[in-house]
């Protein structure tokens, strides 16, 4: 999915084992509960807990465990990180966007609320700009371009499925 690739490129350079600030851990070999514990220690020591390919923070990871009905014993591997990113997109209204019940502008804003490297609007600033940590790393135009491509892809897939079912 192009959108996930765009998120990962700017959040982690596509690295499943990276922590905020470039610290490398063996996250894909750790259970989710172990990642949460590591994040707790980091936050307690004044650090940032963003972890993995999609830089999921502790509070968000805790919510995903409940939402996705996980035990915490699952590995924080590539598959689960990708599933979690898709769940975060779902939370932010991605499916409504694909079905055209959510506008491009509102989708960009929602993405910026989840991923600080995304701009909140045409101004190009992160939703979290001014916190001393975050800034938009991807242009508004690039986000719009990728979202339009994703919407077109989804529409094409639905059309092909309809044709298959109605032939």
Short mmCIF file of C-alpha atoms in Angstrom, two decimals, residues 5-16 18 52-55 137:
data_model
loop_
_atom_site.label_atom_id
_atom_site.label_comp_id
_atom_site.label_asym_id
_atom_site.label_seq_id
_atom_site.Cartn_x
_atom_site.Cartn_y
_atom_site.Cartn_z
CA UNK A 5 5.07 3.12 2.38
CA UNK A 6 4.86 6.92 2.55
CA UNK A 7 4.22 6.85 6.30
CA UNK A 8 7.08 4.45 6.95
CA UNK A 9 9.53 6.34 4.73
CA UNK A 10 9.15 9.49 6.80
CA UNK A 11 8.58 7.96 10.24
CA UNK A 12 11.28 5.27 10.30
CA UNK A 13 12.94 4.99 6.89
CA UNK A 14 11.03 1.69 6.72
CA UNK A 15 12.84 0.13 9.69
CA UNK A 16 10.70 -2.21 11.84
CA UNK A 18 13.84 1.55 15.13
CA UNK A 52 8.80 0.39 14.95
CA UNK A 53 8.18 1.06 11.31
CA UNK A 54 5.17 3.28 12.00
CA UNK A 55 6.55 4.86 15.21
CA UNK A 137 8.72 15.75 6.80
#
